[in-house]
Short mmCIF file of N, CA and C and ligand atoms in Angstrom, two decimals:
data_model
loop_
_atom_site.label_atom_id
_atom_site.label_comp_id
_atom_site.label_asym_id
_atom_site.label_seq_id
_atom_site.Cartn_x
_atom_site.Cartn_y
_atom_site.Cartn_z
N UNK A 60 25.81 -1.00 -4.75
CA UNK A 60 24.41 -1.24 -4.38
C UNK A 60 24.28 -2.58 -3.64
N UNK A 61 23.50 -2.56 -2.59
CA UNK A 61 23.34 -3.76 -1.77
C UNK A 61 22.60 -4.85 -2.54
N UNK A 62 22.96 -6.07 -2.29
CA UNK A 62 22.30 -7.19 -2.94
C UNK A 62 21.16 -7.69 -2.08
N UNK A 63 20.23 -8.33 -2.75
CA UNK A 63 19.11 -8.93 -2.05
C UNK A 63 19.60 -10.13 -1.25
N UNK A 64 19.42 -10.07 0.07
CA UNK A 64 19.92 -11.14 0.92
C UNK A 64 18.82 -12.09 1.38
N UNK A 65 17.60 -11.87 0.90
CA UNK A 65 16.49 -12.72 1.33
C UNK A 65 16.54 -14.06 0.62
N UNK A 66 16.20 -15.11 1.33
CA UNK A 66 16.18 -16.40 0.64
C UNK A 66 14.88 -16.55 -0.14
N UNK A 67 14.92 -17.43 -1.12
CA UNK A 67 13.82 -17.55 -2.07
C UNK A 67 12.51 -17.95 -1.41
N UNK A 68 12.61 -18.79 -0.36
CA UNK A 68 11.39 -19.25 0.30
C UNK A 68 10.67 -18.09 0.97
N UNK A 69 11.43 -17.25 1.67
CA UNK A 69 10.84 -16.09 2.33
C UNK A 69 10.28 -15.13 1.29
N UNK A 70 11.06 -14.91 0.25
CA UNK A 70 10.64 -14.01 -0.81
C UNK A 70 9.31 -14.47 -1.43
N UNK A 71 9.21 -15.77 -1.67
CA UNK A 71 8.00 -16.32 -2.28
C UNK A 71 6.80 -16.14 -1.36
N UNK A 72 7.00 -16.35 -0.05
CA UNK A 72 5.88 -16.23 0.87
C UNK A 72 5.47 -14.76 1.04
N UNK A 73 6.45 -13.86 1.00
CA UNK A 73 6.13 -12.44 1.10
C UNK A 73 5.39 -11.97 -0.16
N UNK A 74 5.79 -12.50 -1.29
CA UNK A 74 5.10 -12.16 -2.54
C UNK A 74 3.65 -12.62 -2.48
N UNK A 75 3.47 -13.80 -1.92
CA UNK A 75 2.13 -14.35 -1.77
C UNK A 75 1.27 -13.44 -0.89
N UNK A 76 1.86 -12.96 0.22
CA UNK A 76 1.14 -12.06 1.12
C UNK A 76 0.77 -10.77 0.39
N UNK A 77 1.73 -10.24 -0.37
CA UNK A 77 1.49 -8.99 -1.11
C UNK A 77 0.37 -9.16 -2.13
N UNK A 78 0.40 -10.27 -2.86
CA UNK A 78 -0.62 -10.50 -3.89
C UNK A 78 -2.00 -10.69 -3.27
N UNK A 79 -2.02 -11.38 -2.12
CA UNK A 79 -3.30 -11.59 -1.44
C UNK A 79 -3.88 -10.30 -0.91
N UNK A 80 -2.99 -9.49 -0.30
CA UNK A 80 -3.42 -8.20 0.25
C UNK A 80 -3.93 -7.29 -0.86
N UNK A 81 -3.23 -7.33 -2.00
CA UNK A 81 -3.64 -6.50 -3.13
C UNK A 81 -5.03 -6.93 -3.63
N UNK A 82 -5.22 -8.25 -3.74
CA UNK A 82 -6.51 -8.77 -4.20
C UNK A 82 -7.62 -8.38 -3.23
N UNK A 83 -7.29 -8.42 -1.93
CA UNK A 83 -8.24 -8.07 -0.87
C UNK A 83 -8.69 -6.61 -1.01
N UNK A 84 -7.71 -5.72 -1.20
CA UNK A 84 -8.03 -4.29 -1.33
C UNK A 84 -8.82 -4.03 -2.60
N UNK A 85 -8.41 -4.68 -3.69
CA UNK A 85 -9.11 -4.48 -4.95
C UNK A 85 -10.54 -5.00 -4.87
N UNK A 86 -10.73 -6.13 -4.22
CA UNK A 86 -12.07 -6.69 -4.07
C UNK A 86 -12.95 -5.77 -3.24
N UNK A 87 -12.36 -5.20 -2.17
CA UNK A 87 -13.10 -4.29 -1.31
C UNK A 87 -13.47 -3.02 -2.06
N UNK A 88 -12.56 -2.56 -2.90
CA UNK A 88 -12.81 -1.29 -3.58
C UNK A 88 -13.81 -1.43 -4.71
N UNK A 89 -13.94 -2.64 -5.27
CA UNK A 89 -14.91 -2.81 -6.35
C UNK A 89 -16.31 -3.06 -5.78
N UNK A 90 -16.40 -3.27 -4.47
CA UNK A 90 -17.70 -3.46 -3.83
C UNK A 90 -18.46 -2.17 -3.66
N UNK A 91 -17.80 -1.05 -3.86
CA UNK A 91 -18.45 0.25 -3.72
C UNK A 91 -18.42 0.99 -5.05
N UNK A 92 -19.23 2.04 -5.12
CA UNK A 92 -19.26 2.82 -6.35
C UNK A 92 -17.92 3.48 -6.60
N UNK A 93 -17.46 3.49 -7.85
CA UNK A 93 -16.21 4.20 -8.14
C UNK A 93 -16.35 5.69 -7.87
N UNK A 94 -15.32 6.27 -7.30
CA UNK A 94 -15.36 7.70 -7.02
C UNK A 94 -14.94 8.48 -8.26
N UNK A 95 -15.47 9.68 -8.39
CA UNK A 95 -15.02 10.51 -9.51
C UNK A 95 -13.55 10.89 -9.32
N UNK A 96 -12.87 11.24 -10.38
CA UNK A 96 -11.49 11.71 -10.26
C UNK A 96 -11.44 12.91 -9.34
N UNK A 97 -10.32 13.08 -8.65
CA UNK A 97 -10.24 14.10 -7.60
C UNK A 97 -10.55 15.50 -8.13
N UNK A 98 -10.24 15.76 -9.40
CA UNK A 98 -10.48 17.11 -9.91
C UNK A 98 -11.96 17.37 -10.15
N UNK A 99 -12.77 16.32 -10.07
CA UNK A 99 -14.20 16.51 -10.24
C UNK A 99 -14.92 16.77 -8.92
N UNK A 100 -14.20 16.73 -7.83
CA UNK A 100 -14.82 16.83 -6.51
C UNK A 100 -15.63 18.11 -6.36
N UNK A 101 -15.11 19.22 -6.87
CA UNK A 101 -15.79 20.50 -6.72
C UNK A 101 -17.00 20.64 -7.62
N UNK A 102 -17.07 19.80 -8.65
CA UNK A 102 -18.18 19.91 -9.60
C UNK A 102 -18.99 18.63 -9.62
N UNK A 103 -19.08 17.96 -8.44
CA UNK A 103 -19.77 16.67 -8.42
C UNK A 103 -21.26 16.84 -8.70
N UNK A 104 -21.81 15.80 -9.27
CA UNK A 104 -23.21 15.83 -9.69
C UNK A 104 -24.15 15.73 -8.49
N UNK A 105 -25.35 16.24 -8.67
CA UNK A 105 -26.34 16.30 -7.60
C UNK A 105 -26.65 14.96 -6.96
N UNK A 106 -26.79 13.91 -7.77
CA UNK A 106 -27.22 12.64 -7.19
C UNK A 106 -26.14 12.03 -6.30
N UNK A 107 -24.87 12.31 -6.59
CA UNK A 107 -23.80 11.81 -5.73
C UNK A 107 -23.87 12.51 -4.37
N UNK A 108 -24.10 13.82 -4.38
CA UNK A 108 -24.20 14.58 -3.15
C UNK A 108 -25.39 14.09 -2.33
N UNK A 109 -26.50 13.77 -3.00
CA UNK A 109 -27.68 13.28 -2.30
C UNK A 109 -27.40 11.95 -1.61
N UNK A 110 -26.70 11.08 -2.29
CA UNK A 110 -26.39 9.77 -1.72
C UNK A 110 -25.51 9.91 -0.48
N UNK A 111 -24.60 10.89 -0.53
CA UNK A 111 -23.64 11.04 0.55
C UNK A 111 -24.24 11.76 1.76
N UNK A 112 -25.24 12.59 1.55
CA UNK A 112 -25.76 13.41 2.64
C UNK A 112 -26.41 12.56 3.72
N UNK A 113 -26.14 12.91 4.97
CA UNK A 113 -26.74 12.23 6.09
C UNK A 113 -26.26 10.80 6.27
N UNK A 114 -25.15 10.44 5.66
CA UNK A 114 -24.65 9.08 5.78
C UNK A 114 -23.19 9.11 6.23
N UNK A 115 -22.99 8.96 7.53
CA UNK A 115 -21.63 9.02 8.07
C UNK A 115 -20.75 7.88 7.59
N UNK A 116 -21.39 6.77 7.24
CA UNK A 116 -20.61 5.62 6.79
C UNK A 116 -19.80 5.95 5.55
N UNK A 117 -20.34 6.82 4.73
CA UNK A 117 -19.64 7.21 3.51
C UNK A 117 -18.29 7.82 3.85
N UNK A 118 -18.30 8.67 4.89
CA UNK A 118 -17.05 9.34 5.26
C UNK A 118 -16.03 8.35 5.81
N UNK A 119 -16.53 7.40 6.60
CA UNK A 119 -15.63 6.37 7.14
C UNK A 119 -15.02 5.56 6.00
N UNK A 120 -15.87 5.21 5.04
CA UNK A 120 -15.39 4.42 3.89
C UNK A 120 -14.33 5.19 3.10
N UNK A 121 -14.56 6.49 2.93
CA UNK A 121 -13.60 7.30 2.19
C UNK A 121 -12.25 7.28 2.88
N UNK A 122 -12.27 7.38 4.22
CA UNK A 122 -11.04 7.38 4.99
C UNK A 122 -10.30 6.06 4.81
N UNK A 123 -11.04 4.96 4.93
CA UNK A 123 -10.45 3.64 4.74
C UNK A 123 -9.86 3.51 3.35
N UNK A 124 -10.58 4.02 2.36
CA UNK A 124 -10.12 3.87 0.99
C UNK A 124 -8.82 4.62 0.75
N UNK A 125 -8.66 5.77 1.42
CA UNK A 125 -7.41 6.51 1.26
C UNK A 125 -6.23 5.69 1.79
N UNK A 126 -6.44 5.06 2.97
CA UNK A 126 -5.39 4.21 3.54
C UNK A 126 -5.11 3.03 2.62
N UNK A 127 -6.18 2.40 2.14
CA UNK A 127 -6.03 1.27 1.23
C UNK A 127 -5.27 1.66 -0.02
N UNK A 128 -5.58 2.84 -0.55
CA UNK A 128 -4.92 3.29 -1.77
C UNK A 128 -3.42 3.44 -1.55
N UNK A 129 -3.05 3.93 -0.38
CA UNK A 129 -1.62 4.08 -0.06
C UNK A 129 -0.94 2.73 0.05
N UNK A 130 -1.61 1.80 0.74
CA UNK A 130 -1.05 0.46 0.88
C UNK A 130 -0.95 -0.21 -0.49
N UNK A 131 -2.01 -0.02 -1.28
CA UNK A 131 -2.04 -0.62 -2.61
C UNK A 131 -0.85 -0.14 -3.44
N UNK A 132 -0.57 1.15 -3.37
CA UNK A 132 0.55 1.70 -4.12
C UNK A 132 1.88 1.12 -3.61
N UNK A 133 1.98 1.00 -2.29
CA UNK A 133 3.20 0.44 -1.69
C UNK A 133 3.37 -1.03 -2.10
N UNK A 134 2.24 -1.75 -2.19
CA UNK A 134 2.29 -3.15 -2.62
C UNK A 134 2.77 -3.25 -4.07
N UNK A 135 2.23 -2.38 -4.92
CA UNK A 135 2.65 -2.39 -6.33
C UNK A 135 4.16 -2.13 -6.42
N UNK A 136 4.63 -1.18 -5.63
CA UNK A 136 6.06 -0.85 -5.64
C UNK A 136 6.89 -2.02 -5.14
N UNK A 137 6.40 -2.69 -4.10
CA UNK A 137 7.12 -3.84 -3.55
C UNK A 137 7.21 -4.96 -4.58
N UNK A 138 6.10 -5.21 -5.29
CA UNK A 138 6.10 -6.26 -6.31
C UNK A 138 7.04 -5.89 -7.45
N UNK A 139 7.08 -4.60 -7.78
CA UNK A 139 7.99 -4.12 -8.82
C UNK A 139 9.44 -4.34 -8.40
N UNK A 140 9.74 -4.04 -7.13
CA UNK A 140 11.10 -4.24 -6.64
C UNK A 140 11.47 -5.72 -6.63
N UNK A 141 10.48 -6.58 -6.35
CA UNK A 141 10.74 -8.03 -6.42
C UNK A 141 11.15 -8.43 -7.83
N UNK A 142 10.44 -7.88 -8.83
CA UNK A 142 10.77 -8.17 -10.23
C UNK A 142 12.20 -7.76 -10.54
N UNK A 143 12.59 -6.62 -9.99
CA UNK A 143 13.92 -6.06 -10.25
C UNK A 143 15.00 -6.73 -9.41
N UNK A 144 14.58 -7.53 -8.42
CA UNK A 144 15.54 -8.19 -7.55
C UNK A 144 16.13 -7.29 -6.48
N UNK A 145 15.44 -6.16 -6.19
CA UNK A 145 15.95 -5.25 -5.17
C UNK A 145 14.97 -5.13 -4.00
N UNK A 146 14.05 -6.08 -3.91
CA UNK A 146 13.10 -6.06 -2.80
C UNK A 146 13.82 -6.27 -1.48
N UNK A 147 13.39 -5.54 -0.44
CA UNK A 147 14.00 -5.71 0.87
C UNK A 147 15.18 -4.77 1.10
N UNK A 148 15.41 -3.87 0.13
CA UNK A 148 16.48 -2.89 0.28
C UNK A 148 15.84 -1.55 0.67
N UNK A 149 16.38 -0.93 1.72
CA UNK A 149 15.82 0.33 2.20
C UNK A 149 15.93 1.41 1.12
N UNK A 150 14.82 2.11 0.92
CA UNK A 150 14.77 3.16 -0.09
C UNK A 150 15.69 4.34 0.28
N UNK A 151 15.83 4.59 1.59
CA UNK A 151 16.56 5.77 2.03
C UNK A 151 18.05 5.55 2.19
N UNK A 152 18.45 4.43 2.84
CA UNK A 152 19.87 4.24 3.13
C UNK A 152 20.51 3.12 2.30
N UNK A 153 19.69 2.31 1.62
CA UNK A 153 20.24 1.27 0.76
C UNK A 153 20.66 0.00 1.50
N UNK A 154 20.45 -0.04 2.81
CA UNK A 154 20.77 -1.24 3.58
C UNK A 154 19.64 -2.26 3.45
N UNK A 155 19.94 -3.54 3.67
CA UNK A 155 18.87 -4.54 3.66
C UNK A 155 17.91 -4.31 4.83
N UNK A 156 16.63 -4.48 4.57
CA UNK A 156 15.62 -4.38 5.62
C UNK A 156 15.55 -5.73 6.34
N UNK A 157 15.45 -5.70 7.66
CA UNK A 157 15.41 -6.95 8.43
C UNK A 157 14.23 -7.81 7.99
N UNK A 158 14.48 -9.12 7.76
CA UNK A 158 13.39 -10.02 7.33
C UNK A 158 12.19 -9.99 8.26
N UNK A 159 12.42 -9.84 9.57
CA UNK A 159 11.31 -9.80 10.52
C UNK A 159 10.40 -8.61 10.24
N UNK A 160 11.02 -7.49 9.85
CA UNK A 160 10.23 -6.30 9.53
C UNK A 160 9.44 -6.51 8.24
N UNK A 161 10.06 -7.16 7.28
CA UNK A 161 9.37 -7.45 6.02
C UNK A 161 8.20 -8.40 6.23
N UNK A 162 8.39 -9.34 7.16
CA UNK A 162 7.30 -10.27 7.43
C UNK A 162 6.13 -9.56 8.09
N UNK A 163 6.44 -8.54 8.91
CA UNK A 163 5.39 -7.78 9.59
C UNK A 163 4.69 -6.84 8.61
N UNK A 164 5.48 -6.15 7.78
CA UNK A 164 4.94 -5.20 6.80
C UNK A 164 5.64 -5.44 5.47
N UNK A 165 5.13 -6.40 4.67
CA UNK A 165 5.85 -6.77 3.43
C UNK A 165 5.98 -5.62 2.43
N UNK A 166 5.13 -4.60 2.55
CA UNK A 166 5.17 -3.50 1.57
C UNK A 166 5.96 -2.30 2.08
N UNK A 167 6.70 -2.49 3.19
CA UNK A 167 7.47 -1.37 3.70
C UNK A 167 8.58 -0.96 2.73
N UNK A 168 8.89 0.33 2.71
CA UNK A 168 9.91 0.83 1.77
C UNK A 168 11.24 1.09 2.46
N UNK A 169 11.20 1.27 3.78
CA UNK A 169 12.42 1.68 4.48
C UNK A 169 12.72 0.75 5.66
N UNK A 170 13.97 0.72 6.09
CA UNK A 170 14.37 -0.08 7.23
C UNK A 170 13.90 0.58 8.52
N UNK A 171 13.99 -0.16 9.62
CA UNK A 171 13.47 0.34 10.89
C UNK A 171 14.23 1.60 11.34
N UNK A 172 15.52 1.66 11.06
CA UNK A 172 16.31 2.83 11.45
C UNK A 172 15.80 4.09 10.75
N UNK A 173 15.57 3.99 9.45
CA UNK A 173 15.09 5.15 8.70
C UNK A 173 13.66 5.50 9.09
N UNK A 174 12.85 4.49 9.38
CA UNK A 174 11.48 4.72 9.81
C UNK A 174 11.47 5.52 11.11
N UNK A 175 12.36 5.14 12.03
CA UNK A 175 12.44 5.85 13.31
C UNK A 175 12.92 7.28 13.11
N UNK A 176 13.80 7.47 12.16
CA UNK A 176 14.26 8.84 11.86
C UNK A 176 13.11 9.70 11.35
N UNK A 177 12.25 9.06 10.53
CA UNK A 177 11.09 9.79 9.99
C UNK A 177 10.16 10.22 11.11
N UNK A 178 10.01 9.37 12.12
CA UNK A 178 9.06 9.64 13.18
C UNK A 178 9.59 10.63 14.22
N UNK A 179 10.89 10.76 14.30
CA UNK A 179 11.44 11.62 15.34
C UNK A 179 11.57 13.07 14.85
ZN1 ZN B 365 17.28 2.69 5.91
#
């Protein structure tokens, strides 16, 4: 298994970015009403439907929240990998992820090579 090759200073600053981003998403998500669990969508109560009707902003917010939720999960995973000392290792091939890529997207799970394979 590949070892973590990132230096402590970079690791600390990336952790800081992850924690800040997580706080940002959590703060944004608590500013709106909590959504019902997904299995309740088909049986949602009348007043929720009334609030949503005729309001396009609601749909835009829902879309943003889905993206945020994905990033949030990736951030949690990245922080977990930091705890384990395996942060910066590609999930797919096990090679170290380039520090420049981690600085651009600290919550990325895969190296640029594997990412390109996914897209092609
Ligand atoms: Zn890879």
